[in-house]
Amino acid sequence: MFTLKVFPIMRELTYAEAIREALSQAMEADPTVFTLGEDIGVYGGAFGVTGDLVHRFGTERVIDTPISELGMAGAAVGAALTGMKPVLELQFSDFVTLATEQIVNQAAKIRFMFGGKASVPLVIRMPGGSGTGAAAQHSQSLEAWFGHIPGLKVVQPSTPHDAKGLLLAAIDDPNPVLIFEHKLLYRMKGPVPEEAYREPIGKAAIRREGRDVTIVATSMMAIRSLAAAERLAAEGIDAEVIDLRTIRPMDTEAVLKSVRKTSRLMVVYEGVKTLGVGAEVSAAVAESDAFDFLDAPIVRLGGKDVPLPYNPILEKAAVPQEDEIVNAARRLVREGRV
Amino acid sequence: MTSATRLKDHAVSFSSSRTPNQRPEFAILSDEEIGESYRLMRLIRRFEERAEESYTRGLIHGTMHLSIGQEAVAVGIVGALKPHDTITSTHRGHGHSIAKGADPARMFAEFFGKSTGYCGGRGGSMHIADVEAGNLGANGIVGGGLPIAVGAGLSAKMRKSHQVCVCFFGDGASNEGAFHEALNMASIWKLPVVFVCENNKYGMSMDISRASAVPDIAKRAVAYAMPGITVDGNDLALTRATAVEAIERARRGEGPTLIECKTYRIRGHSKSDRNLYRTKEEIESWRAQCPIERFKAEALDLGRIDAKAFDDIDAGVEAEIESAIAFAIESPMPDPTRLTDDVYAESLPHHA
């Protein structure tokens, strides 16, 4: 005699749909939440994220802005400072360069600079990353720039589940939170609970447990690293994959704990390798007791030191691909260096 | 310390004019408003003079930007606001803060880097703010406050709070892209924002005639389909009357206005300025246009207020400044072990 346990099959949404559902639930629950950005109204957003929200919440809460990134970022800062919770969409994360003054000099510093007597509960969502042939001004991964700024939080969801849960957590957060979404992930499907749940900002996710090597990755690279880990498993290499999810604040404890177990560390990220996320993760290990557990040098796989090229062969060559991750991890485990 | 007395409804105060032959801008000021406007201008002037002196004596570390000669803009404009209205200010913003009701003692304390200052010693002269009281902050970035004011206006409109935001900026900021983006957005959305360009002739050393293709910044309002008015910024009654009209228009939901107040910065840009770009004669000619003396003389000529009353106000200001400095000197320094407090907020504060 045995009992058959029936688990309900969880509904699947795309990454873009999950973000839209989070926005919708936040706006339903709190009248101070609104969203603004370029072409997010009837157009539905350049990547279709806002979709039909304007028809449900009206043009006063789903606001099409002129092409004025600095102006809209400042408008979001001013609204956040005076009791609203704006969620700003920048059409491509590359355009954040035009809004950097308001984000870095204003939003990030207002609380501290004003002696802790104000806060800026602002969320900025923007798609980053390469792989769509959009070339050098529409494909960058600039998250590390902002990870360098005290006062900001920087989030990179890699699954539909996290895209929803981290956005809802960001909207609740009393600080400015920058969410770097990834263009290649918008159509990825995955299980997403229907209720309005939160994923904690600043907490990494262990996507796969393993004993031989720790692969710390972000965003699209977490997806590629997980696929690489499955191939490595077929060769008898057991990789642990940690998706950082947030680069500021960074969950270094999760990394250190894993390195103490596996004795090998690889960091995989799409942003330019030089002075990037990998340097911070590596230094966190080098500065800690986990360093004593290392059996091999730390390996960083990051974006090449070039602007993103247009040609698809060149574009692929500029950022870490699955084969590269597999090969590097294999050499690290088998030969002790890459 | 005293806080600024709030002005009464202007429509009511209109009837208080009792002297014939006054120009209408002056006639709408009540006696109470005349006294209070003078007191605030005097308070700003003496605050800055004593801050400068404290700097010279080595009591203040860092730099500061003085608005001596520009007091009528701050007091004229802010005096037309209601207490729950908001302002964004600039690096030359001591006057705006005091006009909005800031306590000179806590301002001095901030300049002296003390924990009792507005920012707990973390901001200094360039970052005086009191968000709860509607002062959304001075700003170290030229043009930084322009888009923030748009956000305050958008927020007021969405919350239906009937607040108006006055956005102060200088002639220098009018050449930042933020100026264009902010004025356009405020106009297309008909936001309750009044843009006040304090044209003091120089962006640091750059004469506005060399920096702007049009001599009057207000002319640029045409491009944003909003009223643009140039006024003598050293004439308190005129800046007040202009502000009253623009603020009422904004509060009625008819959108933003650009007011350009022509004025002059008597002191250098900052403490490093050696005045190499202008003549002594030019500075002296503007010193003769002192907004405080002009206002006082007009009120005396009209018999609206007597000399004794002005003397009493001066004495009150001196006493207030004296005790404010004493408070700042006696206040404790911040605790370095608390350095990283408030980089992040733990929870949302209650918003007014």
XYZ file of C-alpha atoms in Angstrom:
690
model
C 0.000 0.000 0.000
C 1.382 3.373 -0.898
C -0.098 6.846 -1.087
C 0.333 9.023 -4.080
C 1.139 12.570 -3.114
C -0.221 15.018 -5.638
C 1.597 18.324 -5.929
C -0.173 21.040 -7.859
C 1.818 21.934 -10.947
C 2.962 25.484 -10.471
C 1.842 27.942 -13.081
C 4.579 29.133 -15.414
C 5.133 32.718 -16.528
C 7.784 34.340 -18.641
C 10.311 36.613 -16.936
C 8.568 39.631 -18.539
C 5.128 38.448 -17.371
C 6.453 37.879 -13.871
C 7.708 41.473 -13.704
C 4.373 42.756 -14.989
C 2.519 40.719 -12.371
C 4.722 42.162 -9.618
C 4.053 45.704 -10.844
C 0.358 45.015 -11.066
C 0.141 43.516 -7.570
C 2.180 46.349 -6.055
C 0.003 48.987 -7.726
C -3.171 47.250 -6.610
C -1.948 47.051 -3.032
C -0.501 50.548 -2.679
C -1.847 53.716 -4.335
C 1.534 55.427 -3.991
C 3.184 52.949 -6.366
C 3.319 54.068 -9.976
C 5.512 53.441 -12.980
C 7.036 55.774 -15.535
C 9.291 55.433 -18.545
C 9.546 55.670 -22.294
C 6.822 53.930 -24.325
C 5.503 51.950 -21.366
C 1.875 52.981 -21.988
C -0.104 51.769 -25.000
C 3.107 50.568 -26.667
C 3.536 48.237 -23.675
C 7.272 48.820 -23.249
C 10.089 48.195 -25.720
C 10.410 44.625 -24.391
C 6.705 44.234 -23.670
C 7.119 44.232 -19.910
C 4.405 46.739 -18.961
C 2.049 45.271 -21.592
C -1.564 46.145 -20.788
C -0.898 47.840 -17.430
C -1.926 51.240 -18.770
C -5.380 49.895 -19.566
C -5.743 48.608 -16.037
C -4.231 51.490 -14.081
C -4.607 54.457 -16.419
C -2.170 56.994 -17.793
C -1.788 58.685 -14.413
C -0.088 55.643 -12.888
C 1.537 54.213 -15.997
C 3.195 57.339 -17.284
C 4.781 57.688 -20.703
C 7.681 60.112 -20.388
C 9.403 62.145 -23.039
C 12.885 60.908 -24.011
C 14.471 62.645 -21.035
C 16.330 60.102 -18.911
C 17.845 62.668 -16.565
C 14.501 64.405 -16.176
C 12.550 61.218 -15.515
C 15.124 59.914 -13.041
C 14.968 63.225 -11.178
C 11.183 63.201 -11.305
C 11.283 59.747 -9.727
C 13.709 60.968 -7.037
C 11.519 63.974 -6.230
C 8.370 61.861 -6.118
C 10.062 59.275 -3.880
C 11.258 62.018 -1.552
C 7.706 63.303 -1.135
C 5.710 60.175 -0.395
C 5.398 58.206 -3.618
C 6.987 54.911 -4.689
C 7.998 55.274 -8.299
C 9.172 52.391 -10.455
C 11.134 53.845 -13.340
C 11.764 51.824 -16.482
C 14.809 52.775 -18.533
C 14.385 51.330 -22.003
C 17.957 49.987 -22.174
C 20.328 49.980 -19.241
C 22.862 51.767 -21.461
C 20.650 54.861 -21.178
C 21.295 54.963 -17.446
C 24.415 56.898 -18.420
C 22.095 59.832 -19.166
C 20.456 59.588 -15.748
C 23.545 58.897 -13.664
C 23.655 62.362 -12.072
C 20.284 61.871 -10.399
C 21.015 58.277 -9.378
C 24.568 58.691 -8.097
C 24.655 62.258 -6.797
C 21.068 62.555 -5.606
C 19.187 59.289 -4.958
C 22.138 57.413 -3.463
C 23.284 60.222 -1.176
C 20.178 62.055 -0.037
C 19.561 59.971 3.047
C 23.110 60.119 4.364
C 23.741 63.702 3.254
C 20.560 64.892 4.964
C 21.527 63.221 8.224
C 19.185 60.232 7.936
C 16.067 62.377 7.847
C 14.842 61.547 4.341
C 14.659 58.510 2.136
C 14.280 57.754 -1.533
C 12.172 54.590 -2.031
C 12.844 54.399 -5.742
C 13.100 51.418 -8.081
C 14.784 51.637 -11.468
C 14.306 48.666 -13.813
C 16.408 48.376 -16.919
C 17.421 45.655 -19.360
C 21.117 45.005 -19.768
C 23.238 42.402 -21.469
C 24.250 41.302 -24.926
C 23.066 38.621 -27.325
C 20.492 40.464 -29.411
C 22.783 42.084 -31.959
C 22.034 45.495 -30.544
C 25.731 46.493 -30.598
C 27.838 48.661 -28.356
C 25.307 51.211 -27.077
C 22.463 48.787 -26.344
C 24.201 45.703 -24.902
C 26.301 46.724 -21.943
C 26.308 45.303 -18.426
C 26.950 48.363 -16.269
C 25.798 46.998 -12.907
C 29.263 47.090 -11.347
C 29.364 50.887 -11.782
C 26.419 51.196 -9.450
C 27.605 48.448 -7.142
C 30.414 50.879 -6.327
C 28.022 53.489 -4.914
C 27.080 53.374 -1.222
C 23.387 54.138 -0.798
C 22.247 52.080 -3.796
C 21.146 48.468 -3.933
C 21.817 46.566 -7.143
C 19.802 43.503 -8.116
C 20.109 41.070 -11.061
C 17.301 38.496 -11.218
C 17.946 35.471 -13.418
C 14.621 33.606 -13.210
C 10.935 34.557 -13.581
C 10.474 33.605 -9.919
C 13.169 36.018 -8.775
C 12.161 38.709 -11.241
C 8.803 38.930 -9.468
C 9.939 38.377 -5.895
C 12.898 40.732 -6.071
C 10.854 43.490 -7.730
C 8.221 43.303 -4.991
C 10.986 43.408 -2.379
C 12.568 46.380 -4.163
C 9.261 48.280 -4.140
C 8.976 47.652 -0.381
C 12.562 48.765 0.195
C 13.016 52.296 1.565
C 16.204 52.749 -0.476
C 16.922 53.287 -4.165
C 17.136 49.865 -5.826
C 18.461 49.342 -9.341
C 17.281 46.185 -11.086
C 19.324 45.046 -14.052
C 17.083 42.710 -16.004
C 18.489 40.738 -18.950
C 17.129 41.051 -22.478
C 17.702 37.358 -23.228
C 15.678 36.328 -20.197
C 12.431 38.195 -20.908
C 10.915 35.226 -22.762
C 12.259 32.537 -20.453
C 9.469 30.628 -18.695
C 9.517 29.337 -15.185
C 7.312 28.584 -12.185
C 5.937 31.713 -10.515
C 3.597 31.609 -7.510
C 0.440 33.655 -7.905
C 0.578 35.435 -4.573
C 2.631 38.584 -3.965
C 5.766 37.048 -2.429
C 9.124 38.694 -1.754
C 12.633 37.399 -2.374
C 15.161 38.955 0.005
C 17.527 41.535 -1.485
C 21.117 40.694 -0.577
C 20.696 36.936 -0.453
C 22.325 34.635 -3.005
C 20.610 31.472 -4.271
C 22.409 28.144 -4.471
C 21.150 26.854 -7.813
C 23.024 23.562 -7.661
C 24.939 21.968 -4.835
C 28.309 20.432 -5.589
C 31.637 19.444 -4.052
C 34.341 20.098 -6.649
C 34.165 23.742 -7.664
C 32.131 26.825 -6.747
C 30.830 28.796 -9.702
C 29.561 32.219 -8.623
C 27.560 33.890 -11.370
C 25.080 36.684 -12.058
C 22.041 37.112 -14.307
C 22.339 35.312 -17.691
C 25.679 33.876 -16.588
C 23.937 32.045 -13.750
C 21.729 30.349 -16.354
C 24.759 29.445 -18.515
C 26.723 28.253 -15.497
C 23.901 25.976 -14.448
C 23.744 24.438 -17.929
C 27.534 24.087 -17.847
C 27.321 22.377 -14.450
C 24.977 19.716 -15.844
C 27.481 18.934 -18.618
C 30.316 18.853 -16.086
C 28.299 16.411 -13.973
C 28.237 14.018 -16.928
C 32.047 14.091 -16.810
C 32.089 13.430 -13.085
C 32.728 17.023 -11.995
C 30.319 18.189 -9.330
C 29.973 21.984 -9.532
C 28.145 24.179 -7.044
C 26.407 27.120 -8.728
C 25.676 30.242 -6.735
C 23.509 32.918 -8.302
C 24.426 36.138 -6.498
C 21.093 37.810 -7.388
C 22.217 41.008 -5.654
C 25.665 42.557 -6.090
C 25.103 45.315 -3.496
C 24.716 44.268 -0.754
C 26.619 41.121 -1.738
C 26.013 37.823 0.025
C 29.701 37.052 0.497
C 28.933 34.630 3.326
C 27.250 32.249 0.876
C 30.363 32.383 -1.327
C 32.810 31.830 1.540
C 30.814 28.907 2.871
C 30.802 27.234 -0.527
C 34.528 27.798 -1.118
C 35.354 26.244 2.241
C 33.575 23.150 0.922
C 34.766 22.984 -2.716
C 38.235 24.589 -2.445
C 37.921 26.035 -5.951
C 36.324 29.264 -7.132
C 35.252 30.522 -10.505
C 33.350 33.772 -11.005
C 31.325 34.212 -14.184
C 29.801 37.565 -15.130
C 28.905 39.439 -18.278
C 30.207 42.881 -17.337
C 33.734 43.757 -18.412
C 36.125 41.547 -16.450
C 38.458 44.369 -15.435
C 37.411 45.994 -12.129
C 34.140 44.072 -12.163
C 31.979 41.899 -9.924
C 34.535 39.071 -10.147
C 37.194 41.225 -8.527
C 34.943 41.884 -5.552
C 33.984 38.224 -5.106
C 37.633 37.128 -5.450
C 38.835 39.722 -2.986
C 36.175 38.719 -0.469
C 37.581 35.177 -0.535
C 41.222 36.347 -0.548
C 40.587 38.510 2.516
C 38.877 35.764 4.499
C 39.696 32.432 6.124
C 38.201 30.744 3.048
C 41.469 31.636 1.312
C 43.174 28.892 3.338
C 40.808 26.336 1.794
C 41.703 27.177 -1.810
C 43.490 24.405 -3.717
C 43.831 26.403 -6.933
C 44.001 30.032 -8.110
C 40.671 31.845 -8.451
C 39.362 32.074 -12.011
C 37.361 34.994 -13.381
C 35.401 34.692 -16.614
C 34.063 38.109 -17.553
C 33.315 40.279 -20.541
C 36.287 41.057 -22.770
C 37.845 44.510 -22.687
C 35.972 45.691 -25.795
C 32.742 47.552 -26.577
C 30.097 44.972 -27.498
C 30.313 44.217 -31.248
C 27.414 43.732 -33.661
C 28.401 40.596 -35.599
C 26.961 37.551 -33.760
C 30.239 35.604 -33.858
C 32.107 38.558 -32.411
C 29.312 39.283 -29.940
C 29.491 35.726 -28.569
C 33.258 35.963 -28.347
C 32.972 39.069 -26.167
C 31.114 37.476 -23.226
C 31.431 34.089 -21.485
C 29.599 31.232 -23.259
C 28.601 27.828 -21.925
C 31.518 25.982 -23.588
C 33.975 28.404 -22.075
C 32.543 27.849 -18.610
C 32.671 24.060 -19.022
C 36.268 24.124 -20.300
C 37.499 26.514 -17.616
C 35.849 24.551 -14.786
C 37.190 21.256 -16.121
C 40.763 22.569 -16.266
C 40.431 24.162 -12.855
C 39.290 20.899 -11.272
C 41.520 18.506 -13.252
C 44.696 20.581 -13.649
C 44.439 23.055 -10.787
C 44.587 26.063 -13.103
C 43.026 27.416 -16.290
C 14.998 79.458 18.037
C 12.376 81.324 16.140
C 10.864 79.981 13.010
C 9.635 82.157 10.206
C 6.187 83.621 10.673
C 3.894 82.405 7.965
C 2.297 84.964 5.752
C -1.435 85.296 5.724
C -3.605 84.899 2.698
C -2.618 87.603 0.242
C -6.161 88.230 -0.894
C -6.972 89.269 2.663
C -3.827 91.286 3.222
C -4.570 93.426 0.179
C -6.931 95.549 2.253
C -4.212 96.471 4.717
C -2.781 99.102 2.415
C -3.386 102.420 4.058
C -0.970 104.744 2.324
C -1.865 106.347 -0.971
C 0.580 106.510 -3.874
C 2.165 103.160 -3.263
C 2.888 100.957 -6.227
C 0.528 97.971 -6.240
C 3.281 95.443 -5.485
C 4.011 97.235 -2.247
C 0.389 97.932 -1.433
C -0.470 94.245 -1.259
C 2.055 93.692 1.523
C 0.516 93.837 4.978
C 2.419 95.634 7.716
C 3.098 92.262 9.237
C 4.522 91.015 5.958
C 6.720 94.075 5.615
C 8.183 93.523 9.065
C 8.620 89.812 8.585
C 10.132 90.124 5.113
C 12.608 92.674 6.359
C 13.434 90.523 9.371
C 14.096 87.463 7.216
C 16.288 89.358 4.754
C 18.214 90.850 7.633
C 18.509 87.410 9.267
C 19.893 85.906 6.057
C 22.353 88.770 5.617
C 23.637 88.622 9.170
C 23.700 84.821 9.124
C 25.941 84.829 6.079
C 28.150 87.651 7.317
C 28.737 85.807 10.563
C 29.266 82.518 8.722
C 31.890 84.239 6.584
C 33.536 85.665 9.673
C 33.513 82.233 11.331
C 35.152 80.808 8.237
C 37.846 83.489 8.307
C 38.474 82.721 11.960
C 38.988 79.068 11.086
C 35.856 77.801 12.833
C 34.346 76.413 9.622
C 36.033 73.767 7.526
C 35.229 73.421 3.824
C 33.789 76.069 1.598
C 30.543 77.987 1.344
C 28.675 80.013 -1.220
C 27.206 83.287 0.004
C 24.076 84.899 -1.385
C 24.736 88.357 0.049
C 22.860 90.804 -2.178
C 20.289 88.224 -3.307
C 18.097 88.089 -0.193
C 14.990 89.577 -1.822
C 14.705 86.598 -4.163
C 14.614 84.025 -1.371
C 12.318 85.994 0.912
C 10.160 87.466 -1.838
C 9.428 84.098 -3.423
C 9.249 81.780 -0.402
C 7.049 84.265 1.451
C 4.350 83.580 -1.120
C 4.287 79.856 -0.287
C 2.145 78.074 2.266
C 3.916 76.107 5.013
C 3.196 72.717 3.420
C 4.599 73.773 0.043
C 8.045 72.589 -0.983
C 11.248 74.097 -2.355
C 14.372 72.763 -4.029
C 17.430 74.878 -3.527
C 20.989 75.315 -4.777
C 24.595 75.410 -3.609
C 23.912 79.086 -2.790
C 20.895 78.226 -0.719
C 21.273 79.595 2.822
C 18.665 82.264 2.097
C 16.153 79.806 0.673
C 16.419 77.617 3.774
C 16.071 80.478 6.234
C 13.129 81.901 4.282
C 11.518 78.420 4.419
C 11.776 78.495 8.184
C 15.124 76.874 8.914
C 16.550 77.477 12.350
C 19.832 79.471 12.074
C 21.175 77.652 15.137
C 20.894 74.252 13.452
C 22.296 75.760 10.240
C 25.335 77.162 12.050
C 25.688 73.815 13.814
C 25.784 72.121 10.411
C 28.403 74.561 9.117
C 30.475 73.843 12.211
C 30.085 70.112 11.469
C 28.172 69.436 14.679
C 25.809 66.572 15.397
C 22.978 69.025 16.128
C 23.135 70.431 12.597
C 20.403 69.812 10.033
C 22.381 66.907 8.578
C 24.209 65.822 11.726
C 27.419 67.282 10.298
C 27.274 65.080 7.204
C 26.161 67.669 4.682
C 27.629 71.071 5.503
C 26.680 74.345 3.845
C 25.705 72.813 0.493
C 23.209 70.235 1.765
C 20.904 71.940 4.233
C 17.553 70.177 4.003
C 14.447 69.672 6.070
C 12.240 67.413 4.007
C 9.492 67.189 6.642
C 9.261 70.992 6.595
C 9.163 71.101 2.804
C 12.794 72.005 2.149
C 13.804 69.228 -0.260
C 17.381 70.284 -0.034
C 20.147 72.521 -1.195
C 22.180 70.843 -3.891
C 25.858 70.623 -4.695
C 25.163 69.833 -8.334
C 24.302 72.770 -10.590
C 20.847 71.982 -11.958
C 20.440 68.976 -9.640
C 17.243 70.300 -8.090
C 15.424 70.962 -11.374
C 14.257 67.395 -12.114
C 13.645 66.755 -8.409
C 11.207 69.675 -8.342
C 9.361 68.072 -11.262
C 9.041 64.939 -9.129
C 7.755 66.925 -6.164
C 5.202 68.542 -8.455
C 4.208 65.182 -9.948
C 3.860 63.715 -6.473
C 1.728 66.643 -5.267
C -0.533 66.260 -8.282
C -0.864 62.480 -7.811
C -1.508 62.786 -4.077
C -3.895 65.708 -4.710
C -2.130 67.539 -1.889
C -2.460 71.020 -3.454
C 1.206 71.641 -2.719
C 3.301 73.821 -4.987
C 7.049 73.316 -5.415
C 9.313 76.305 -5.976
C 12.497 75.314 -7.773
C 15.400 77.712 -7.272
C 18.317 77.539 -9.687
C 20.905 79.918 -11.044
C 21.691 81.368 -14.444
C 24.459 78.763 -14.693
C 21.997 75.882 -14.253
C 19.860 77.200 -17.093
C 22.528 75.860 -19.452
C 22.349 72.328 -18.094
C 20.288 69.767 -20.013
C 18.354 69.190 -16.793
C 16.796 72.653 -17.238
C 15.346 71.717 -20.613
C 14.121 68.299 -19.520
C 12.571 69.610 -16.312
C 10.743 72.597 -17.783
C 9.391 70.553 -20.657
C 8.146 67.743 -18.404
C 6.575 70.146 -15.922
C 4.752 71.888 -18.751
C 3.432 68.839 -20.635
C 2.088 67.453 -17.353
C 0.880 70.861 -16.066
C 2.647 70.348 -12.762
C 2.430 72.738 -9.800
C 6.042 73.926 -10.054
C 7.358 77.490 -10.146
C 10.835 77.701 -11.636
C 12.787 80.600 -10.164
C 15.996 81.462 -11.958
C 18.190 83.527 -9.711
C 20.217 85.285 -12.394
C 23.118 86.789 -10.471
C 25.027 87.488 -13.687
C 27.788 84.942 -13.196
C 28.134 81.167 -13.284
C 31.262 81.179 -11.137
C 33.296 83.510 -13.423
C 31.306 83.081 -16.648
C 29.208 86.123 -17.492
C 25.707 85.152 -18.551
C 26.181 87.251 -21.716
C 28.950 84.844 -22.732
C 27.091 81.729 -21.552
C 23.575 82.195 -22.889
C 22.420 82.926 -26.413
C 19.549 85.009 -25.035
C 20.173 87.688 -22.395
C 16.940 86.985 -20.541
C 16.554 83.409 -19.316
C 12.795 83.997 -19.008
C 12.573 84.190 -22.813
C 13.263 80.465 -22.912
C 9.833 79.872 -21.368
C 8.357 80.290 -24.852
C 9.869 76.931 -25.807
C 7.927 75.272 -22.983
C 4.635 77.087 -23.524
C 4.723 78.573 -20.033
C 4.726 82.183 -18.861
C 8.218 83.648 -18.548
C 8.717 86.796 -16.504
C 11.881 88.791 -15.850
C 11.836 90.866 -12.678
C 14.225 93.022 -10.679
C 15.298 90.427 -8.152
C 16.476 93.070 -5.693
C 12.928 94.372 -5.361
C 11.235 92.302 -2.690
C 7.727 93.621 -3.315
C 7.986 92.819 -7.006
C 9.361 89.314 -6.539
C 6.624 88.643 -3.976
C 3.814 89.876 -6.207
C 5.162 87.878 -9.156
C 5.504 84.750 -7.034
C 1.990 85.085 -5.629
C 0.545 85.076 -9.115
C 2.686 82.171 -10.371
C 2.031 80.081 -7.267
C -1.714 80.653 -7.470
C -1.634 79.656 -11.122
C 0.260 76.485 -10.260
C -2.140 75.689 -7.429
C -5.112 76.089 -9.752
C -3.610 73.331 -11.893
C -2.696 75.631 -14.780
C 0.933 74.591 -14.829
C 4.396 75.971 -14.260
C 5.849 79.466 -14.641
C 9.436 80.578 -15.160
C 10.393 83.637 -13.130
C 13.799 85.149 -13.740
C 15.018 87.338 -10.895
C 17.896 89.568 -11.980
C 20.168 90.073 -9.043
C 23.840 90.160 -8.169
C 26.201 88.142 -6.030
C 28.208 90.694 -4.020
C 30.669 88.142 -2.655
C 32.800 85.827 -4.779
C 31.541 82.482 -6.039
C 33.177 80.662 -3.135
C 36.012 81.270 -0.749
C 38.636 80.807 -3.496
C 37.269 83.607 -5.718
C 39.635 86.563 -6.342
C 37.140 88.526 -8.467
C 39.397 88.533 -11.536
C 36.425 88.541 -13.903
C 34.649 91.701 -12.764
C 35.426 95.244 -11.706
C 35.211 96.897 -8.315
C 32.990 99.523 -9.925
C 30.511 96.886 -11.009
C 30.393 95.390 -7.521
C 29.953 98.851 -5.959
C 27.155 99.766 -8.346
C 25.249 96.670 -7.264
C 26.065 97.215 -3.602
C 24.116 100.453 -3.961
C 21.147 98.323 -5.032
C 21.083 96.418 -1.739
C 17.646 94.771 -1.599
C 17.379 95.176 2.176
C 18.169 98.899 2.196
C 15.898 99.532 -0.788
C 13.001 97.773 0.884
C 13.535 99.531 4.183
C 13.792 102.963 2.526
C 10.577 102.432 0.585
C 8.678 101.309 3.660
C 9.984 104.303 5.634
C 9.196 106.748 2.829
C 5.672 105.475 2.651
C 5.334 105.602 6.389
C 4.304 101.964 6.449
C 6.627 101.195 9.329
C 8.767 103.428 11.503
C 12.509 103.496 12.069
C 12.178 102.265 15.635
C 10.438 99.114 14.447
C 13.309 98.393 12.050
C 15.833 98.978 14.820
C 13.959 96.543 17.042
C 13.990 93.920 14.284
C 17.744 94.451 13.798
C 18.338 93.993 17.506
C 16.238 90.830 17.523
C 18.197 89.429 14.591
C 21.537 90.168 16.286
C 20.416 88.399 19.435
C 19.156 85.403 17.470
C 22.403 85.089 15.485
C 24.462 85.438 18.647
C 22.626 82.662 20.432
C 22.626 80.524 17.261
C 26.419 80.676 17.046
C 26.730 79.931 20.756
C 24.497 76.876 20.256
C 26.663 75.704 17.350
C 29.928 76.182 19.260
C 28.621 74.355 22.313
C 27.158 71.447 20.345
C 28.989 68.112 20.259
C 30.917 66.739 17.305
C 29.484 63.658 15.579
C 30.637 60.253 16.783
C 33.010 58.653 14.231
C 31.864 55.195 15.309
C 28.476 56.112 13.797
C 30.051 57.025 10.449
C 28.166 54.496 8.360
C 24.764 55.079 9.950
C 22.063 56.157 7.527
C 23.788 55.137 4.312
C 20.687 52.965 4.010
C 17.232 53.414 5.466
C 15.859 50.543 7.506
C 12.236 51.507 7.083
C 10.185 54.162 5.400
C 9.617 57.335 7.413
C 6.170 58.771 7.824
C 5.558 61.185 4.986
C 3.749 64.456 5.585
